[in-house]
Amino acid sequence: QLSDMAFGIRELSKKLGHIRLKLKVKNVFILTKAHDETLIHKTREVVKWLLSYHENDHSYVEDTLKEEPDFDAQGILADPEYQGRLRFWNDELCQKRPHTFDIILALGGDGTVLYASALFQRIVPPVLAFALGSLGFLTKFDYDSYPKTLTRAFSEGVTVSLRLRFEATVMRSRKRAGHDTPQARRDLVEELIGVEAEDAHTHAPEKSWNILNDVVLDRGPNPTMSSIEVFGDEEHFTTVQADGICVATPTGSTAYNLAAGGSLCHPDNPVILVTAICAHTLSFRPIILPDTIVLRIGVPYDARTSSWASFDGRERTELKPGDYVTISASRYPFPSVLPLDRRSEDWIDSISRTLNWNSRQRQKAFT
Amino acid sequence: QLSDMAFGIRELSKKLGHIRLKLKVKNVFILTKAHDETLIHKTREVVKWLLSYHENDHSYVEDTLKEEPDFDAQGILADPEYQGRLRFWNDELCQKRPHTFDIILALGGDGTVLYASALFQRIVPPVLAFALGSLGFLTKFDYDSYPKTLTRAFSEGVTVSLRLRFEATVMRSRKRAGHDTPQARRDLVEELIGVEAEDAHTHAPEKSWNILNDVVLDRGPNPTMSSIEVFGDEEHFTTVQADGICVATPTGSTAYNLAAGGSLCHPDNPVILVTAICAHTLSFRPIILPDTIVLRIGVPYDARTSSWASFDGRERTELKPGDYVTISASRYPFPSVLPLDRRSEDWIDSISRTLNWNSRQRQKAFT
Amino acid sequence: QLSDMAFGIRELSKKLGHIRLKLKVKNVFILTKAHDETLIHKTREVVKWLLSYHENDHSYVEDTLKEEPDFDAQGILADPEYQGRLRFWNDELCQKRPHTFDIILALGGDGTVLYASALFQRIVPPVLAFALGSLGFLTKFDYDSYPKTLTRAFSEGVTVSLRLRFEATVMRSRKRAGHDTPQARRDLVEELIGVEAEDAHTHAPEKSWNILNDVVLDRGPNPTMSSIEVFGDEEHFTTVQADGICVATPTGSTAYNLAAGGSLCHPDNPVILVTAICAHTLSFRPIILPDTIVLRIGVPYDARTSSWASFDGRERTELKPGDYVTISASRYPFPSVLPLDRRSEDWIDSISRTLNWNSRQRQKAFT
Amino acid sequence: QLSDMAFGIRELSKKLGHIRLKLKVKNVFILTKAHDETLIHKTREVVKWLLSYHENDHSYVEDTLKEEPDFDAQGILADPEYQGRLRFWNDELCQKRPHTFDIILALGGDGTVLYASALFQRIVPPVLAFALGSLGFLTKFDYDSYPKTLTRAFSEGVTVSLRLRFEATVMRSRKRAGHDTPQARRDLVEELIGVEAEDAHTHAPEKSWNILNDVVLDRGPNPTMSSIEVFGDEEHFTTVQADGICVATPTGSTAYNLAAGGSLCHPDNPVILVTAICAHTLSFRPIILPDTIVLRIGVPYDARTSSWASFDGRERTELKPGDYVTISASRYPFPSVLPLDRRSEDWIDSISRTLNWNSRQRQKAFT
């Protein structure tokens, strides 16, 4: 009975890794780096292909392209067939009306896909990413085959994998009215999991992000190591003395987590990867936690210096003593479109190809 | 919509980690090392407590205790109240009638719990493990409090966590009738995932085990490294040149996986940990795979030597060139009883306490 | 013949690790942290002991203690016996007249000994370091036994081990008169080891330090990794993509090198330890080079950001694209006084005690 | 004064890494794998070249080639010019009269050079090694250029680097006459460094080897980990719970030491590399010791199983409880001939080329 339950969950999880979606594409969102000349030309090419592909669809490009001579929006709109069908998006539209878009086409590299995640902080339309160089971890389609890829996606639908994102919230320590305790005498452990833990007066949320790769706390410009408190649910896990700490999603396992010595983690795993950055102990080893845990990482009140948090490598934020970041699985995963033709398991290919994982020495004859 | 699905799975998984069970305890299975004098005395103590606790219950001890003077089975059975209620189990009973038992009480250390897993190869009754020394990863109850622990378990029920087990099957290469290819010219990759992959004539299953910690392939007594082919589902992942390879469950992450350099993995994660043992490359890094993947690890036909497989450190088996082991999530997880009183998250405690994880240098004054 | 030569070198090196010195102590240099109240009291105690020990000796303390009430220099000098014998040192005296001092007594922790190295940039008098907390890597004498330790040192002499120091020089890229190449088109590899390598017009030395632990180049406040060129003698070794690079002496192997994943290195080894900090490749492994090599580590001209260098954790210096640091064995080693009574090999003790090296799990009974 | 001494040693060491030797070549020793057909043909070619090069020289090949048809010794000797000048060596000649040979030419791979070290257990003539495949760590000359390489070596001399070898001696525990202590109650630590340490009755030397790469102790066919005691000079360093331990020379740093996680070590460093193989602790870190230390690694008397020692991957020897191996710098280093034309520092080249050290990901455009 219990066994069957466990088995059922496993089957469900398996399906979640490869969900077939039929697409009724009306509005295509196109994402690219608007300051790269080659990309602008290729974007124009794709837009014209899209506009000619089906007469009722709309293509949205970034509004910075409106006046970009290389893109020549006027030239496109001059064609009566295309009139009104080339539109322009801005950040606000992404935030407020994500449902507008049926699919996102990303042109560039893995960084462009991370940018898609940054733009769509809640609901994310399926993201189909074209690599302009070699294929990456997130850019799984070759740009040169875009007409074939898109024709097929529009007619047959796509397969998406739901990538775990984290919701990360900066929590600021509040001055406590009527309390005389000097700041340095306050105790983060006590405030977060002690008897006062429910007291909303100790901290206030400042800002939240949905992130696809990692939250990193580090010592920033400080020459000395950081002291970081780590909490899981209602427990104090450990105090890390290190250059910092990296909390990564499975997608982020091939990014900073890798440099910090973490394991390589298949993107379908529902886990949180916690790795110290240059721990000042011999006995730190990366840990892998379930994504059902709520993590909190913070700077102790008696720390001599601040730490710096970054979110997918952006939004560098100073955390003063007493501040912390809450990290938990986001309700808004990131739907990454998978290749139809490629074999089901391309993650191993990608770590071998991109990271030279387990690449062996050249054969030496006569050894 | 997709988001909700992902969220639902997560909620289900969370529940799976802590399942409340009411127990109608009629038959208690008691497991211990029958050759340790101290343990025999304590086993006798527990049995007498059980028999006096409720008049209709039966207690099963290993049949090797029947004639053991320190246990003095006759002395117990002499009491009219206990007559017929002290019974004896053997391996066959565990295999054929696991449903007989409502709960397993393990007395000893983590090794005793592994032994429970070995005895119950299919359905496993909930396992409540008492540590006689310090608490371990699997022995979560202090022996000295057994009356309180058991009284409470019998009256209020228990919380179990379903630990992932692997089903591992040794597949033997078969001589192929009518084929002239010399053994060393056969190609394991071709036979497992090539066009002939469906041909049942290449390999035959020999024996299967459900294991709780790990499957290890190593070079055994060979002085030279092993060459090991690794397959995931229908893909050839990589060839590992190493002393061996360790494929561990999350429960096994603190065993051999740790020595081989793998990450520490929370037992609730539905993952497979693949770590090379002394890889002869600079670029091997442990990988974490979903437990929905079927792994196969084998010895290439042109290998100069055999490799040796072991299953939870037992059943050491020679794998000749062409043989392989299939590893997948078992339908029979291992229900480990969790403490009621302890805080929800005791895994971090256990790695800190047992492995000195992230233990820091002694404070040095005046640095 | 060759064998004998190698053997002779080995014997000489062995002697160099433990040199007996007779001391004619006239002038004692006392080093401590002048802002720590406890230390000031203990310093006063030692000074009074020294002044009373032999009537012609002089004791030098930092000139910041002159007006320090806790130290009460006037009180000491009021004693006619001590008049003129308590003197005060400042940085300039250390730099210009290091020969003045026959021995340095350091009171504090390993950081105080590093400070001695910073003060004495050329010749260093033998340094006898008292630990006020637990013994460290460099503080090998227990403060509480100072009268016995000093009496014996003054009468019988001391044993010193010559610790390797590095001389590190910041080399600044120069604007090149009459050259039109834009800065970003210049090539550091070409300028350092190409045909123009001898051209002194490309770089100019800025400042040099003799350091005891390490030279670290890191990304400082930059959120992205650094690109660092590494040269050995007249060769380009490699380009490191990482958070930074740590070049450590054997003495520094237990400091930042340890956090970055380097090996633990006995202080007598004549080697340079080169370890990347969070390398963005799977295949970086720390390397150990002879101290006869001249290393140069620099920022490529086309780097997007600066790197930051620090020297024994001090003197944080920005390196702009084109700048580099030259590191080589210093002609001025650091003579560290070894305990007479302690067994010859106390390094293993110190890594076990201070770092918990190879400390094992607690024994688990009944496993 | 002390500084000058340290400086002098450093200069001497530097010279030792690159010693110029004039050669008066009368007797050339040729080493190859006598069962490889290609190698036999190439050996014949070199021998004929040598015999025709100078009329008084002798060439020695392995006596197993005497009857080898592919080598056709009779055909060579039939030439009147060559009569008496093609000679045959066997193991005994290498052991007893190493001075006979002025130079060793090795044809094959790094394994052939290790074999030269095994044959010449005391004095080793300079070894000039030709790679038949790609260049290795020890095979630094391209076979195809042998006429030019040899002509130049014979006329101008060669540069040799003296590679550190270890002398390793198996010490067997002796039954102690008149002692009643059962074997398992004896204490290795007490016997080696306790008050009885000088008592020659506890252990007797069995056999010694001079080795070039490493001494490895491992668990051999045992399924459980080994317990190994490590001593340095007269100190007990630590007890290692692991699959084994690897004690490597700098030359061996790129062999098994690499697989076990050790650092890469330049061959000129006078150090001993001690690395645990799959240590069962989180806090083991490789250590680097001076080559002036005498190491002893042994099996405690109360170990449940034996360990196995191997010496340069050969001579696999069982060590029973109480046995140990002594390892120290050998008086007989291994003179490896360096290329004249190659740049002075080719070790970094060799680790980059052969091990892909710090090889980076392929560039990804548009990231």
mmCIF file of C-alpha atoms in Angstrom, chain C residues 32-284:
data_model
loop_
_atom_site.group_PDB
_atom_site.id
_atom_site.type_symbol
_atom_site.label_atom_id
_atom_site.label_comp_id
_atom_site.label_asym_id
_atom_site.label_seq_id
_atom_site.Cartn_x
_atom_site.Cartn_y
_atom_site.Cartn_z
ATOM 1 C CA THR C 32 51.689 42.341 20.745
ATOM 2 C CA LYS C 33 48.329 43.821 19.869
ATOM 3 C CA ALA C 34 48.446 47.156 21.615
ATOM 4 C CA HIS C 35 44.688 47.554 21.853
ATOM 5 C CA ASP C 36 43.898 44.378 23.747
ATOM 6 C CA GLU C 37 43.735 44.970 27.459
ATOM 7 C CA THR C 38 44.677 41.462 28.549
ATOM 8 C CA LEU C 39 47.625 41.447 26.209
ATOM 9 C CA ILE C 40 48.862 44.771 27.488
ATOM 10 C CA HIS C 41 48.907 43.461 31.033
ATOM 11 C CA LYS C 42 50.767 40.347 30.028
ATOM 12 C CA THR C 43 53.206 42.377 27.979
ATOM 13 C CA ARG C 44 53.939 44.486 31.024
ATOM 14 C CA GLU C 45 54.558 41.336 33.036
ATOM 15 C CA VAL C 46 57.004 39.980 30.471
ATOM 16 C CA VAL C 47 58.815 43.292 30.171
ATOM 17 C CA LYS C 48 59.321 43.515 33.916
ATOM 18 C CA TRP C 49 60.556 39.945 33.960
ATOM 19 C CA LEU C 50 63.005 40.715 31.163
ATOM 20 C CA LEU C 51 64.298 43.881 32.773
ATOM 21 C CA SER C 52 64.914 42.095 36.022
ATOM 22 C CA TYR C 53 66.461 39.076 34.327
ATOM 23 C CA HIS C 54 69.652 40.707 33.215
ATOM 24 C CA GLU C 55 70.694 44.193 34.069
ATOM 25 C CA ASN C 56 72.140 45.268 30.764
ATOM 26 C CA ASP C 57 69.432 44.140 28.391
ATOM 27 C CA HIS C 58 66.988 46.433 26.698
ATOM 28 C CA SER C 59 63.353 45.671 26.005
ATOM 29 C CA TYR C 60 61.587 47.335 23.101
ATOM 30 C CA VAL C 61 57.808 47.696 23.022
ATOM 31 C CA GLU C 62 55.641 49.425 20.462
ATOM 32 C CA ASP C 63 55.662 53.194 20.848
ATOM 33 C CA THR C 64 51.864 53.247 21.090
ATOM 34 C CA LEU C 65 52.320 51.766 24.560
ATOM 35 C CA LYS C 66 54.234 54.798 25.733
ATOM 36 C CA GLU C 67 51.081 56.633 26.748
ATOM 37 C CA GLU C 68 48.921 53.600 27.415
ATOM 38 C CA PRO C 69 47.697 53.794 31.027
ATOM 39 C CA ASP C 70 47.297 50.021 31.356
ATOM 40 C CA PHE C 71 50.902 49.545 30.381
ATOM 41 C CA ASP C 72 52.153 52.373 32.615
ATOM 42 C CA ALA C 73 55.534 52.887 31.039
ATOM 43 C CA GLN C 74 56.284 55.631 33.528
ATOM 44 C CA GLY C 75 55.743 53.255 36.383
ATOM 45 C CA ILE C 76 58.310 50.889 34.957
ATOM 46 C CA LEU C 77 60.834 53.575 34.165
ATOM 47 C CA ALA C 78 60.475 54.984 37.663
ATOM 48 C CA ASP C 79 62.484 52.040 38.918
ATOM 49 C CA PRO C 80 66.123 53.191 38.788
ATOM 50 C CA GLU C 81 67.234 49.725 37.713
ATOM 51 C CA TYR C 82 65.060 49.915 34.636
ATOM 52 C CA GLN C 83 65.853 53.432 33.608
ATOM 53 C CA GLY C 84 66.791 53.723 29.956
ATOM 54 C CA ARG C 85 66.269 50.040 29.457
ATOM 55 C CA LEU C 86 62.627 50.121 28.403
ATOM 56 C CA ARG C 87 62.622 51.475 24.883
ATOM 57 C CA PHE C 88 60.044 51.985 22.176
ATOM 58 C CA TRP C 89 60.005 50.782 18.622
ATOM 59 C CA ASN C 90 58.122 52.061 15.616
ATOM 60 C CA ASP C 91 57.734 50.847 12.036
ATOM 61 C CA GLU C 92 60.664 52.860 10.820
ATOM 62 C CA LEU C 93 63.067 51.312 13.290
ATOM 63 C CA CYS C 94 61.984 47.818 12.198
ATOM 64 C CA GLN C 95 62.571 48.679 8.583
ATOM 65 C CA LYS C 96 65.863 50.513 8.946
ATOM 66 C CA ARG C 97 67.624 48.807 11.808
ATOM 67 C CA PRO C 98 66.410 45.220 12.110
ATOM 68 C CA HIS C 99 69.884 44.151 13.230
ATOM 69 C CA THR C 100 69.282 46.039 16.465
ATOM 70 C CA PHE C 101 67.149 43.200 17.791
ATOM 71 C CA ASP C 102 68.483 39.850 18.926
ATOM 72 C CA ILE C 103 65.133 38.178 19.299
ATOM 73 C CA ILE C 104 61.449 38.915 18.802
ATOM 74 C CA LEU C 105 58.961 37.781 21.393
ATOM 75 C CA ALA C 106 55.444 37.630 19.966
ATOM 76 C CA LEU C 107 52.492 37.512 22.340
ATOM 77 C CA GLY C 108 49.108 36.635 20.890
ATOM 78 C CA GLY C 109 48.100 34.288 18.099
ATOM 79 C CA ASP C 110 49.276 33.327 14.627
ATOM 80 C CA GLY C 111 48.122 36.745 13.419
ATOM 81 C CA THR C 112 50.710 38.434 15.628
ATOM 82 C CA VAL C 113 53.457 36.362 14.032
ATOM 83 C CA LEU C 114 52.226 37.381 10.571
ATOM 84 C CA TYR C 115 52.468 40.940 11.768
ATOM 85 C CA ALA C 116 56.120 40.356 12.736
ATOM 86 C CA SER C 117 56.726 39.235 9.174
ATOM 87 C CA ALA C 118 55.048 42.381 7.871
ATOM 88 C CA LEU C 119 57.164 44.641 10.107
ATOM 89 C CA PHE C 120 60.471 43.018 9.234
ATOM 90 C CA GLN C 121 60.490 43.101 5.487
ATOM 91 C CA ARG C 122 64.138 42.169 5.078
ATOM 92 C CA ILE C 123 66.245 40.641 7.864
ATOM 93 C CA VAL C 124 64.052 39.070 10.563
ATOM 94 C CA PRO C 125 65.426 38.337 14.048
ATOM 95 C CA PRO C 126 64.465 34.893 15.444
ATOM 96 C CA VAL C 127 60.789 34.940 16.431
ATOM 97 C CA LEU C 128 59.716 33.166 19.593
ATOM 98 C CA ALA C 129 55.930 33.180 19.720
ATOM 99 C CA PHE C 130 53.792 32.672 22.802
ATOM 100 C CA ALA C 131 50.188 31.570 22.395
ATOM 101 C CA LEU C 132 47.755 33.157 24.797
ATOM 102 C CA GLY C 133 45.021 30.761 23.797
ATOM 103 C CA SER C 134 45.660 27.301 22.411
ATOM 104 C CA LEU C 135 48.865 26.689 20.479
ATOM 105 C CA GLY C 136 48.689 27.504 16.788
ATOM 106 C CA PHE C 137 50.772 26.789 13.707
ATOM 107 C CA LEU C 138 53.197 29.597 14.467
ATOM 108 C CA THR C 139 52.678 30.153 18.187
ATOM 109 C CA LYS C 140 54.456 27.168 19.619
ATOM 110 C CA PHE C 141 55.059 28.211 23.224
ATOM 111 C CA ASP C 142 52.588 28.380 26.051
ATOM 112 C CA TYR C 143 52.495 31.845 27.596
ATOM 113 C CA ASP C 144 52.200 30.499 31.099
ATOM 114 C CA SER C 145 55.678 28.970 30.936
ATOM 115 C CA TYR C 146 57.411 32.076 29.632
ATOM 116 C CA PRO C 147 59.935 32.411 32.492
ATOM 117 C CA LYS C 148 61.179 28.875 31.981
ATOM 118 C CA THR C 149 61.103 29.145 28.194
ATOM 119 C CA LEU C 150 63.025 32.419 28.110
ATOM 120 C CA THR C 151 65.571 31.441 30.761
ATOM 121 C CA ARG C 152 66.392 28.383 28.784
ATOM 122 C CA ALA C 153 66.467 30.205 25.432
ATOM 123 C CA PHE C 154 68.838 32.843 26.789
ATOM 124 C CA SER C 155 71.174 30.345 28.401
ATOM 125 C CA GLU C 156 71.134 27.406 26.003
ATOM 126 C CA GLY C 157 70.204 29.098 22.750
ATOM 127 C CA VAL C 158 67.286 28.284 20.463
ATOM 128 C CA THR C 159 66.481 26.078 17.513
ATOM 129 C CA VAL C 160 65.061 27.903 14.533
ATOM 130 C CA SER C 161 63.394 26.712 11.398
ATOM 131 C CA LEU C 162 63.814 28.974 8.402
ATOM 132 C CA ARG C 163 60.378 29.490 6.934
ATOM 133 C CA LEU C 164 60.203 30.288 3.240
ATOM 134 C CA ARG C 165 58.844 33.744 2.453
ATOM 135 C CA PHE C 166 57.892 35.055 -0.964
ATOM 136 C CA GLU C 167 58.950 38.348 -2.416
ATOM 137 C CA ALA C 168 55.957 39.693 -4.287
ATOM 138 C CA THR C 169 56.138 42.741 -6.551
ATOM 139 C CA VAL C 170 53.247 44.578 -8.147
ATOM 140 C CA MET C 171 54.082 45.375 -11.767
ATOM 141 C CA ARG C 172 52.023 48.098 -13.399
ATOM 142 C CA SER C 173 51.342 48.223 -17.099
ATOM 143 C CA ARG C 174 52.774 51.393 -18.601
ATOM 144 C CA LYS C 175 51.250 53.535 -21.279
ATOM 145 C CA ARG C 176 53.602 53.066 -24.190
ATOM 146 C CA ALA C 177 54.837 56.243 -25.802
ATOM 147 C CA GLY C 178 54.729 56.107 -29.562
ATOM 148 C CA HIS C 179 52.601 52.980 -29.602
ATOM 149 C CA ASP C 180 49.167 53.198 -31.038
ATOM 150 C CA THR C 181 47.846 49.830 -29.898
ATOM 151 C CA PRO C 182 44.747 50.425 -27.796
ATOM 152 C CA GLN C 183 45.149 49.060 -24.300
ATOM 153 C CA ALA C 184 42.640 46.224 -24.895
ATOM 154 C CA ARG C 185 44.560 45.013 -27.924
ATOM 155 C CA ARG C 186 47.798 44.590 -26.022
ATOM 156 C CA ASP C 187 48.724 41.030 -25.173
ATOM 157 C CA LEU C 188 50.109 40.194 -21.740
ATOM 158 C CA VAL C 189 51.520 36.854 -22.901
ATOM 159 C CA GLU C 190 53.392 38.529 -25.717
ATOM 160 C CA GLU C 191 54.714 41.288 -23.452
ATOM 161 C CA LEU C 192 55.937 38.899 -20.764
ATOM 162 C CA ILE C 193 57.428 36.042 -22.748
ATOM 163 C CA GLY C 194 57.256 37.047 -26.400
ATOM 164 C CA VAL C 195 59.977 38.673 -28.469
ATOM 165 C CA GLU C 196 59.421 41.970 -26.707
ATOM 166 C CA ALA C 197 59.797 40.367 -23.310
ATOM 167 C CA GLU C 198 62.951 42.265 -22.465
ATOM 168 C CA ASP C 199 61.381 45.593 -23.129
ATOM 169 C CA ALA C 200 61.233 47.367 -19.789
ATOM 170 C CA HIS C 201 58.826 49.857 -21.264
ATOM 171 C CA THR C 202 55.786 47.618 -20.902
ATOM 172 C CA HIS C 203 55.707 47.419 -17.106
ATOM 173 C CA ALA C 204 57.208 49.128 -14.101
ATOM 174 C CA PRO C 205 57.520 47.786 -10.558
ATOM 175 C CA GLU C 206 55.381 49.575 -8.012
ATOM 176 C CA LYS C 207 55.886 48.009 -4.626
ATOM 177 C CA SER C 208 57.256 44.807 -3.094
ATOM 178 C CA TRP C 209 56.421 42.790 0.000
ATOM 179 C CA ASN C 210 57.990 39.826 1.729
ATOM 180 C CA ILE C 211 55.126 37.596 2.731
ATOM 181 C CA LEU C 212 54.875 34.514 4.922
ATOM 182 C CA ASN C 213 51.501 32.996 3.989
ATOM 183 C CA ASP C 214 50.151 33.800 0.588
ATOM 184 C CA VAL C 215 49.472 36.106 -2.300
ATOM 185 C CA VAL C 216 45.815 35.950 -3.319
ATOM 186 C CA LEU C 217 44.303 37.390 -6.480
ATOM 187 C CA ASP C 218 40.529 37.481 -6.430
ATOM 188 C CA ARG C 219 37.544 39.089 -8.089
ATOM 189 C CA GLY C 220 36.996 41.454 -5.182
ATOM 190 C CA PRO C 221 33.591 43.119 -5.409
ATOM 191 C CA ASN C 222 32.997 41.937 -8.997
ATOM 192 C CA PRO C 223 30.070 39.582 -9.327
ATOM 193 C CA THR C 224 31.732 37.689 -12.190
ATOM 194 C CA MET C 225 34.734 35.424 -12.196
ATOM 195 C CA SER C 226 38.263 36.564 -12.907
ATOM 196 C CA SER C 227 40.483 35.615 -15.778
ATOM 197 C CA ILE C 228 44.071 35.243 -14.612
ATOM 198 C CA GLU C 229 47.204 34.506 -16.634
ATOM 199 C CA VAL C 230 49.834 32.379 -14.891
ATOM 200 C CA PHE C 231 53.482 32.376 -15.951
ATOM 201 C CA GLY C 232 56.388 30.318 -14.580
ATOM 202 C CA ASP C 233 59.919 31.485 -15.436
ATOM 203 C CA GLU C 234 59.734 32.217 -19.146
ATOM 204 C CA GLU C 235 56.656 30.078 -19.854
ATOM 205 C CA HIS C 236 52.942 30.761 -19.999
ATOM 206 C CA PHE C 237 51.489 28.061 -17.774
ATOM 207 C CA THR C 238 47.751 28.481 -18.100
ATOM 208 C CA THR C 239 44.794 30.836 -18.007
ATOM 209 C CA VAL C 240 42.641 30.368 -14.935
ATOM 210 C CA GLN C 241 38.924 31.207 -15.056
ATOM 211 C CA ALA C 242 38.009 31.330 -11.412
ATOM 212 C CA ASP C 243 37.047 33.438 -8.453
ATOM 213 C CA GLY C 244 40.764 33.865 -7.989
ATOM 214 C CA ILE C 245 44.063 32.162 -7.378
ATOM 215 C CA CYS C 246 46.018 31.498 -4.195
ATOM 216 C CA VAL C 247 49.813 31.242 -4.268
ATOM 217 C CA ALA C 248 50.894 29.981 -0.870
ATOM 218 C CA THR C 249 54.098 29.197 0.950
ATOM 219 C CA PRO C 250 54.212 25.932 2.902
ATOM 220 C CA THR C 251 53.505 28.015 6.011
ATOM 221 C CA GLY C 252 50.410 29.361 4.272
ATOM 222 C CA SER C 253 49.153 25.899 3.343
ATOM 223 C CA THR C 254 46.950 25.852 6.443
ATOM 224 C CA ALA C 255 45.483 29.277 5.733
ATOM 225 C CA TYR C 256 43.559 30.287 2.611
ATOM 226 C CA ASN C 257 45.119 27.477 0.556
ATOM 227 C CA LEU C 258 43.210 25.042 2.757
ATOM 228 C CA ALA C 259 39.876 26.748 2.087
ATOM 229 C CA ALA C 260 40.582 26.701 -1.637
ATOM 230 C CA GLY C 261 41.147 22.916 -1.546
ATOM 231 C CA GLY C 262 44.945 22.769 -1.525
ATOM 232 C CA SER C 263 46.964 20.060 0.195
ATOM 233 C CA LEU C 264 48.467 20.460 3.647
ATOM 234 C CA CYS C 265 52.184 21.061 3.261
ATOM 235 C CA HIS C 266 54.957 20.628 5.807
ATOM 236 C CA PRO C 267 56.637 23.997 6.392
ATOM 237 C CA ASP C 268 60.111 22.653 5.597
ATOM 238 C CA ASN C 269 59.256 21.888 1.959
ATOM 239 C CA PRO C 270 60.872 24.299 -0.528
ATOM 240 C CA VAL C 271 57.757 24.601 -2.660
ATOM 241 C CA ILE C 272 55.135 26.999 -4.001
ATOM 242 C CA LEU C 273 51.484 25.942 -3.763
ATOM 243 C CA VAL C 274 49.254 27.160 -6.576
ATOM 244 C CA THR C 275 45.537 26.635 -6.091
ATOM 245 C CA ALA C 276 42.606 28.073 -7.998
ATOM 246 C CA ILE C 277 39.737 29.540 -5.990
ATOM 247 C CA CYS C 278 36.496 28.083 -7.363
ATOM 248 C CA ALA C 279 37.852 27.298 -10.813
ATOM 249 C CA HIS C 280 35.160 27.235 -13.475
ATOM 250 C CA THR C 281 36.438 23.971 -14.919
ATOM 251 C CA LEU C 282 36.152 20.409 -13.708
ATOM 252 C CA SER C 283 39.809 19.682 -14.330
ATOM 253 C CA PHE C 284 41.718 22.165 -12.223
#
